[in-house]
Coordinates of C-alpha atoms in Angstrom, one line a residue:
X22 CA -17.0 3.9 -2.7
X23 CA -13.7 4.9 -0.9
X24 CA -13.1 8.4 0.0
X25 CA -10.9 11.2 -1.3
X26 CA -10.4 14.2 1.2
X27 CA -13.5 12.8 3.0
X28 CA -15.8 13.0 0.3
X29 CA -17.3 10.2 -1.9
X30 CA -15.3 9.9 -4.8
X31 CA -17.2 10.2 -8.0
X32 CA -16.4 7.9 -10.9
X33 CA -15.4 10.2 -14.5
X34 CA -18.2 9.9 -16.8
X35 CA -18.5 7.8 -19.7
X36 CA -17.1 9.8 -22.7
X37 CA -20.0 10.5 -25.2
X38 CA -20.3 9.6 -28.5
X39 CA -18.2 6.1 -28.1
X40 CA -17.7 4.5 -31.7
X41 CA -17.4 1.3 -31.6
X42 CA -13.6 0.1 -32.2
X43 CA -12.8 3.2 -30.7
X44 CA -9.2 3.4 -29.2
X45 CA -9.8 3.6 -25.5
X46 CA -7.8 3.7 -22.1
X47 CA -9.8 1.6 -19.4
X48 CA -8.8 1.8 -15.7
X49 CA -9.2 -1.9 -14.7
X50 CA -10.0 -1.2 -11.1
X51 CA -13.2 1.1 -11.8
X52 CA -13.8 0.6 -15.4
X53 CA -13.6 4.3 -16.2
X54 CA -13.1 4.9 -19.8
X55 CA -10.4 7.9 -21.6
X56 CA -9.9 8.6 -25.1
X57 CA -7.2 10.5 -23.7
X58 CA -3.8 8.4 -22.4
X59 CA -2.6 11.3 -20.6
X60 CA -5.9 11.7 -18.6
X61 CA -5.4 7.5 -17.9
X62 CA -2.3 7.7 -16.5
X63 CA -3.4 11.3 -14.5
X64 CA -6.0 9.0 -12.9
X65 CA -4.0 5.9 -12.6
X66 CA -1.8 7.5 -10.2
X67 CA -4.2 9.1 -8.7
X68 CA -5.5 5.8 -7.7
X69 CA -2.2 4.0 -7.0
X70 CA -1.5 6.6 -4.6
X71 CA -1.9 6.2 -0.6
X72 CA -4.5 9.1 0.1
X73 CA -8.0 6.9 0.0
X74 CA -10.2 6.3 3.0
X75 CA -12.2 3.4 3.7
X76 CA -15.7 4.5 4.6
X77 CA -16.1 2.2 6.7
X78 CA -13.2 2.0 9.0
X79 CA -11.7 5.2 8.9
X80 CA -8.7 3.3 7.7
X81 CA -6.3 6.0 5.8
X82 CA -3.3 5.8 3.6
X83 CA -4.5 3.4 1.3
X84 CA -4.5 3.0 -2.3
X85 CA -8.1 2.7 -4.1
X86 CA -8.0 -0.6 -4.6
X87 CA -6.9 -1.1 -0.9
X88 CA -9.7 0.8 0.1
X89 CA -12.1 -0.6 -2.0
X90 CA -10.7 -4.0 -0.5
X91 CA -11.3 -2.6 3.0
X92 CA -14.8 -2.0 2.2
X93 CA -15.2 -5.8 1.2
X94 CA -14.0 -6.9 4.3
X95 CA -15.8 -4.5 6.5
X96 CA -19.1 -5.4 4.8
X97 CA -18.6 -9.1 5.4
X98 CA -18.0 -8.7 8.9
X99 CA -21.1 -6.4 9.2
X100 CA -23.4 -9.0 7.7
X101 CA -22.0 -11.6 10.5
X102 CA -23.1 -9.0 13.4
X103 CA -26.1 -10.4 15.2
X104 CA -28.9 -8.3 14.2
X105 CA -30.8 -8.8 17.7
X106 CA -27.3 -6.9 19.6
X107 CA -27.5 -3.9 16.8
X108 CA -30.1 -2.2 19.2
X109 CA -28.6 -2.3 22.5
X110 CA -25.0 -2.0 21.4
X111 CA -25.7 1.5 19.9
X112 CA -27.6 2.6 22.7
X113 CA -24.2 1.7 24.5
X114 CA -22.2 3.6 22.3
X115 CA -24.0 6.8 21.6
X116 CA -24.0 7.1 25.2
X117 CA -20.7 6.7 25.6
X118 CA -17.6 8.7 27.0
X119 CA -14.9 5.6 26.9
X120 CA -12.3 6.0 24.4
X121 CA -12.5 3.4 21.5
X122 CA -10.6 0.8 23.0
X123 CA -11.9 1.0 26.5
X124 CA -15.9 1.2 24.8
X125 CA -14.9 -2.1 22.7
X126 CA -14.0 -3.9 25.6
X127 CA -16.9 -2.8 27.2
X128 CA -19.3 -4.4 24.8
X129 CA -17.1 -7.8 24.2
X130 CA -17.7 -8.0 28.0
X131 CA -21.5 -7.5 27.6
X132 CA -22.3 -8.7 24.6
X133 CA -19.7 -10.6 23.4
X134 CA -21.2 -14.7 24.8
X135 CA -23.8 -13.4 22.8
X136 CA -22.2 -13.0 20.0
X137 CA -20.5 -15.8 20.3
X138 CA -17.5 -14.4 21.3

């Protein structure tokens, strides 16, 4: 779930007492459910504009859906990490001073034939 000010943003609840038939507003990109159009289109925007996080990444200025795409791809490339280099590479980087860039070319130099990098 992307973040909102840093925080896990929490879905609106399901309205109670849903007839069926009932006229309904449905945000597409979370399925969230309004009786009310004006509430919608509150949330809509809210979600179309650029202040979402990807919890992953860090990545900022995004749009939900952008986010929630971020997430996507961060979790694929996670799955490809080589489970036996999880160890030693965070060993590597809890002990680590280097800034970010320095501290990843640090560990493509160690680890990265390994990886198959």
């Amino acid at each position: 779930m992307p973040l909102l000010r840093r925080q896990p943003h929490v879905l609106c609840p399901q309205p109670l007492g849903l007839k069926s038939g009932e006229d309904v507003f449905v945000v597409r990109a979370t399925g969230e459910v309004f009786r009310s159009y004006e509430l919608y289109l509150k949330q809509i925007n809210a979600y179309r504009t650029k202040q979402w996080q990807c919890r992953y990444t860090g990545r900022t200025g995004l749009t939900y859906e952008e986010a929630v795409e971020e997430e996507q791809r961060a979790l694929e490339l996670l799955k490809k990490f080589p489970l036996e280099l999880e160890g030693p590479c965070l060993q590597v980087v809890h002990h680590s001073l280097l800034r970010l860039d320095e501290l990843v070319n640090t560990l493509y130099e160690k680890y990265g034939k390994a990886a198959g990098g």
